[in-house]
Coordinates of C-alpha atoms in Angstrom, one line a residue:
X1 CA 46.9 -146.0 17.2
X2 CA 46.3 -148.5 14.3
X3 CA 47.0 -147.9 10.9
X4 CA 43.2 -147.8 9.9
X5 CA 43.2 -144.5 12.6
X6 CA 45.9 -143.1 11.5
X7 CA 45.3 -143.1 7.7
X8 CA 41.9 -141.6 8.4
X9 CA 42.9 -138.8 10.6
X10 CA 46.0 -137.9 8.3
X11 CA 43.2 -137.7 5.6
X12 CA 40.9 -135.4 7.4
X13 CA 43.8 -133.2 8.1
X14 CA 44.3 -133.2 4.6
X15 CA 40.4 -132.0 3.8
X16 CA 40.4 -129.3 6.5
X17 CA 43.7 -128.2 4.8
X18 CA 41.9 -128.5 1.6
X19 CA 39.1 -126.7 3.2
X20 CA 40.8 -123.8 4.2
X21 CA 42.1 -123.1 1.0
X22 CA 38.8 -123.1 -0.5
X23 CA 37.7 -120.9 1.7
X24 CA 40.4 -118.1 1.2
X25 CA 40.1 -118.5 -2.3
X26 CA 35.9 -117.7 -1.7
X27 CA 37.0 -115.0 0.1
X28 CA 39.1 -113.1 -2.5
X29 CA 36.3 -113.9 -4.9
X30 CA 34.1 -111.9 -2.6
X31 CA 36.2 -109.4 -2.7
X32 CA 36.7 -109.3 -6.5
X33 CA 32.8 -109.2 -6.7
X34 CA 32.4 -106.4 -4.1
X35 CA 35.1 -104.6 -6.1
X36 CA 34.9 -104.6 -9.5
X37 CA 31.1 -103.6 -8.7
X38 CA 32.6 -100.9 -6.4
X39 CA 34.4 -99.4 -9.3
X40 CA 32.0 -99.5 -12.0
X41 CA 29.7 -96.9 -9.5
X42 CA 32.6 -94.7 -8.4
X43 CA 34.3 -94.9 -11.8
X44 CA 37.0 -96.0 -10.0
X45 CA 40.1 -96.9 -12.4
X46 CA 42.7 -98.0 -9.5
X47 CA 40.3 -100.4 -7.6
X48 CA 38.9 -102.0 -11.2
X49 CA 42.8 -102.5 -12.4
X50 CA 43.5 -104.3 -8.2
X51 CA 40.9 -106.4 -9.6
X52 CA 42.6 -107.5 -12.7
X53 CA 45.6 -107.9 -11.1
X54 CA 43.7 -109.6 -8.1
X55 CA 42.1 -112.7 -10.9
X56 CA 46.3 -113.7 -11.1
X57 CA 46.1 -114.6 -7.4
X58 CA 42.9 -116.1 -7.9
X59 CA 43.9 -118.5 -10.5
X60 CA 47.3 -119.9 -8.7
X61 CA 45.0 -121.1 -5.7
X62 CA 43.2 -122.9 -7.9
X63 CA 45.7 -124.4 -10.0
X64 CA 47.4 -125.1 -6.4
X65 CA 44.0 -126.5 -5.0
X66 CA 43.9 -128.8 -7.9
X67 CA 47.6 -130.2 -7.6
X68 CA 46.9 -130.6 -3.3
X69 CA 43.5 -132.8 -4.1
X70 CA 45.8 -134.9 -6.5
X71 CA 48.0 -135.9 -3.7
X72 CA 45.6 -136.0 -1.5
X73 CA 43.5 -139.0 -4.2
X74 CA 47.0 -140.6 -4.7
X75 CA 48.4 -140.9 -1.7
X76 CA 45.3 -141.3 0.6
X77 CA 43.3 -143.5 -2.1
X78 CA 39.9 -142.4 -0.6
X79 CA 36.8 -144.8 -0.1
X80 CA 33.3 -143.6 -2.3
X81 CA 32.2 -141.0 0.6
X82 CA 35.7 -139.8 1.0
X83 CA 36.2 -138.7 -3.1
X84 CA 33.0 -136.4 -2.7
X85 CA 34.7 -134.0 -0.6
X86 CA 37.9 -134.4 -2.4
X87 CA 36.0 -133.8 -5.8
X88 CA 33.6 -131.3 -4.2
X89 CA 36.9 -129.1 -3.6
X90 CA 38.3 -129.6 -7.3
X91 CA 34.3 -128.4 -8.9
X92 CA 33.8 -125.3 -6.2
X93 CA 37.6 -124.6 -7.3
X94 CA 36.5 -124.5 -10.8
X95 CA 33.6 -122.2 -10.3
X96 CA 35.4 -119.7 -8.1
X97 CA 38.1 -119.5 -10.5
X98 CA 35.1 -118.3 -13.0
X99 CA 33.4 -116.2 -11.1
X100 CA 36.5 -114.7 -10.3
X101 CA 37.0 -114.2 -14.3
X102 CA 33.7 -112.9 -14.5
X103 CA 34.8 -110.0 -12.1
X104 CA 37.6 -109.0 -14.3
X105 CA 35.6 -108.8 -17.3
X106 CA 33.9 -106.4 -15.2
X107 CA 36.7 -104.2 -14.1
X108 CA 37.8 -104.3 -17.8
X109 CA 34.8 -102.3 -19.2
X110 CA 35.3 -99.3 -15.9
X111 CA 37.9 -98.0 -18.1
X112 CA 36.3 -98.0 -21.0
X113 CA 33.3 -97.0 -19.5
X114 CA 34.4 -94.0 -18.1
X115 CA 34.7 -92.2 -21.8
X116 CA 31.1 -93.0 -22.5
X117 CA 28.0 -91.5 -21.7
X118 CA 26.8 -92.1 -18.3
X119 CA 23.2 -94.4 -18.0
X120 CA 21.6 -92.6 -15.2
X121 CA 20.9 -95.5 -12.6
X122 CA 22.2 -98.2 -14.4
X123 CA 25.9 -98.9 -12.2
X124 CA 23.5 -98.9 -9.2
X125 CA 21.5 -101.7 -10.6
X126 CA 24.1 -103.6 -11.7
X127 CA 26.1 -102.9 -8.2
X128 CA 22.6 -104.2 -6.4
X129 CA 22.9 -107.4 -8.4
X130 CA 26.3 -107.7 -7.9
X131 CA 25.5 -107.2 -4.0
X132 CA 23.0 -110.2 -4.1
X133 CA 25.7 -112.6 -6.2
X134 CA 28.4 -112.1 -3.5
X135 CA 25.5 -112.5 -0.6
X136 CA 24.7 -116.3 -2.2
X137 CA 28.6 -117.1 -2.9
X138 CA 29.3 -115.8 1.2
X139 CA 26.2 -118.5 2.2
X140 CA 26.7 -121.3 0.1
X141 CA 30.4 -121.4 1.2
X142 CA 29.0 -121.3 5.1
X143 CA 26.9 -124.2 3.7
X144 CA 29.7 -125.9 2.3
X145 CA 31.6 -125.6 5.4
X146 CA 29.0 -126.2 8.2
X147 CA 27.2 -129.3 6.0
X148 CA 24.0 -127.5 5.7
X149 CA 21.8 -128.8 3.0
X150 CA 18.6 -126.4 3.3
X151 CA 21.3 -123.2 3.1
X152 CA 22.6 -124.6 -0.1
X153 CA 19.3 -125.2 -1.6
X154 CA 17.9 -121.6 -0.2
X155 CA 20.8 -120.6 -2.5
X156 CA 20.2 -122.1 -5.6
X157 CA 16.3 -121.1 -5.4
X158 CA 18.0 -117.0 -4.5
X159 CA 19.5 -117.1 -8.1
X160 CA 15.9 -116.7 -9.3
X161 CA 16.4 -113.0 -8.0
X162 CA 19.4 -112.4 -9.8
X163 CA 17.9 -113.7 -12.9
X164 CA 14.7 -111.1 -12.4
X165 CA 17.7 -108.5 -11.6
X166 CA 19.3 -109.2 -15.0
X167 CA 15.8 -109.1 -17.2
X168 CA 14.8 -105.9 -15.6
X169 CA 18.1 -104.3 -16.2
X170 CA 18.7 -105.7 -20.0
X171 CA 14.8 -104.5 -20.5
X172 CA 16.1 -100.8 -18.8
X173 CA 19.2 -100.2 -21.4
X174 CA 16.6 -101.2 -24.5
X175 CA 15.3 -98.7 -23.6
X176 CA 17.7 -96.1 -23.1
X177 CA 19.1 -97.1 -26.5
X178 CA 15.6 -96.9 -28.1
X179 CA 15.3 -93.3 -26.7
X180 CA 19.2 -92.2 -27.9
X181 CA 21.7 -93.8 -30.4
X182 CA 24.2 -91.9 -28.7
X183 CA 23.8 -94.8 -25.3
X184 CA 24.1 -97.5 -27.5
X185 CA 27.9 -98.4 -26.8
X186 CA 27.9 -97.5 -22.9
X187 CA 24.7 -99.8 -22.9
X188 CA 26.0 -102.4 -24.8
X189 CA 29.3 -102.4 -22.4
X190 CA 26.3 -102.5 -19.5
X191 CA 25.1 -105.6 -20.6
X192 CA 27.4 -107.6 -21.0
X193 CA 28.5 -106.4 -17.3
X194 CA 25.0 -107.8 -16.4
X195 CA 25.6 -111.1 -18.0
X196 CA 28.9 -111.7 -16.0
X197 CA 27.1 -111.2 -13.5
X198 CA 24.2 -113.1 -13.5
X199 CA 26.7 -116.0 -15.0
X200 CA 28.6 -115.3 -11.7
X201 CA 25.3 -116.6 -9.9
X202 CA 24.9 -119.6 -11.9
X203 CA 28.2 -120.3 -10.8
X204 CA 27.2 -120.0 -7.5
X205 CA 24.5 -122.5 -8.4
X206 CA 26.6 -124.9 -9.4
X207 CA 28.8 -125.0 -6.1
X208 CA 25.3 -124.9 -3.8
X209 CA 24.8 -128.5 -6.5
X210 CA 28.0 -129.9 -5.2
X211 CA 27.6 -129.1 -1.7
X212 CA 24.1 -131.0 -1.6
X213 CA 26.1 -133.8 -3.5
X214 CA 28.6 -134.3 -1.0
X215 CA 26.4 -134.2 1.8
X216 CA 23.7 -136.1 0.3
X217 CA 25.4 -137.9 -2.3
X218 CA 23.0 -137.3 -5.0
X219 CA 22.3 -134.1 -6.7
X220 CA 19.4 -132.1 -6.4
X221 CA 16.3 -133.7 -8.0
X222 CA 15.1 -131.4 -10.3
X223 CA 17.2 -128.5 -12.5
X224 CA 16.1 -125.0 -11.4
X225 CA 14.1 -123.2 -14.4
X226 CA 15.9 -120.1 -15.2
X227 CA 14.0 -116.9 -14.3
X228 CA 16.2 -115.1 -17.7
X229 CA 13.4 -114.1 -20.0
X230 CA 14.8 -112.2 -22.3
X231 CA 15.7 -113.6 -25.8
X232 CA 19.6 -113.0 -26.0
X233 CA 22.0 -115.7 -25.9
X234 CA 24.0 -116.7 -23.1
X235 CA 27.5 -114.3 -23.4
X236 CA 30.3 -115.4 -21.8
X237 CA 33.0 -112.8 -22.6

C-alpha cells in the first residue's frame, strides 16, 4: 500500500469515527427534545431534572468532538474537500450542543410551572412543536450521514412550520393573558418555552446549511424568510 493510500484511508477512518460521534451526540439531543417536551405535558419533575443532568453529557461530546477534529486537521492536514467534513463536524457539534441547551431551558421552567395556573392546551401545542423540531434534527442527521442534499433542503423549508407553530401559539397565550391577569406568569414561562423551541429549529437549519456545504461545497443560494410574524424579539434565555 503506498503512503498516498494509506494516509487517505487512516483519514476516512478518522471521519467515520468522527461520524459516529456526531451521531450519538444527535441522538441524545433527540432525546433531550422528546423529554423535556414529555415533562412539560405530564408535569413530570424527575424526567425534566434527567434532562438537566442529561445537557452535562451533552456538552463533554462536544467539547470531545472538537478536541478529535483538532487531531484529526493536525495530524492528517486535509486537502480543500477533506476540511468540509472535518469542519462540517465542529459547526453540527456547535448547534447540537445548543439545541441541547435549549432543552434544558425547557426542563427548567416544569418545575416552576407546575405551581402556576394551568393553560388549558397550551403544553400540547408546545409538545406538537417540539415533536416537529426533533422530526427535522432525526432527518437532517440521516441527510448528513447518507449525503443527501434534497432531504437537507426539505428540512430547512419544514422550519417554516415550526415558525407558523410558534406564531399561533405566542398569538394563543396573548390571549389567555388578555382574558386573566392571573395567566400572565405561567404564560410568560410558555413563551419563552416556545422560543427555545423554535430557536431549536433554526438550529436545525443551520446544520441542514452545512450539510448542503459539504456536499455541494457552496451554501444554499438564498437565506430562508422566516415565517415568525410576531413582533417580539428573538429570546435566547
Amino acid at each position: 500500500m503506498s503512503d498516498g493510500k494509506h494516509i487517505l484511508s487512516a483519514f476516512d477512518r478518522d471521519i467515520e469515527a468522527l461520524q459516529a460521534m456526531v451521531l450519538k451526540m444527535g441522538g441524545m439531543v433527540e432525546a433531550a427534545i422528546h423529554d423535556s417536551a414529555a415533562s412539560l405535558e405530564s408535569r413530570d419533575e424527575e424526567l425534566a431534572q434527567k434532562v438537566r443532568d442529561g445537557d452535562k453529557r451533552i456538552d463533554a461530546l462536544e467539547e470531545q468532538l472538537n478536541e478529535e477534529a483538532a487531531r484529526v486537521v493536525a495530524l492528517r492536514a486535509p486537502i480543500a474537500s477533506d476540511m468540509r467534513l472535518v469542519l462540517a463536524v465542529i459547526k453540527i457539534s456547535t448547534n447540537l450542543e445548543r439545541i441541547g441547551d435549549y432543552s434544558k431551558n425547557l426542563a427548567k421552567r416544569t418545575g416552576l410551572l407546575l405551581h402556576l395556573p394551568t393553560i388549558e392546551g397550551a403544553p400540547q401545542s408546545v409538545r406538537r412543536m417540539a415533536r416537529e423540531v426533533e422530526r427535522m434534527l432525526h432527518d437532517v442527521l440521516d441527510a448528513y450521514i447518507q449525503r443527501d442534499a434534497d432531504l437537507a433542503r426539505d428540512v430547512r423549508e419544514r422550519d417554516a412550520d415550526v415558525d407558523q407553530m410558534y406564531t399561533a401559539i405566542f398569538r394563543e397565550f396573548l390571549t389567555f393573558m388578555m382574558e386573566d391577569p392571573r395567566n400572565i406568569t405561567a404564560c410568560m414561562h410558555l413563551h419563552f418555552i416556545a422560543k427555545n423551541i423554535e430557536r431549536m429549529g433554526d438550529h436545525v437549519t443551520s446544520i441542514a446549511d452545512h450539510v448542503i456545504y459539504t456536499i455541494e461545497g457552496a451554501a444554499p443560494g438564498s437565506k430562508r424568510p422566516k415565517a415568525d410574524r410576531t413582533s417580539v424579539d428573538r429570546i435566547e434565555t
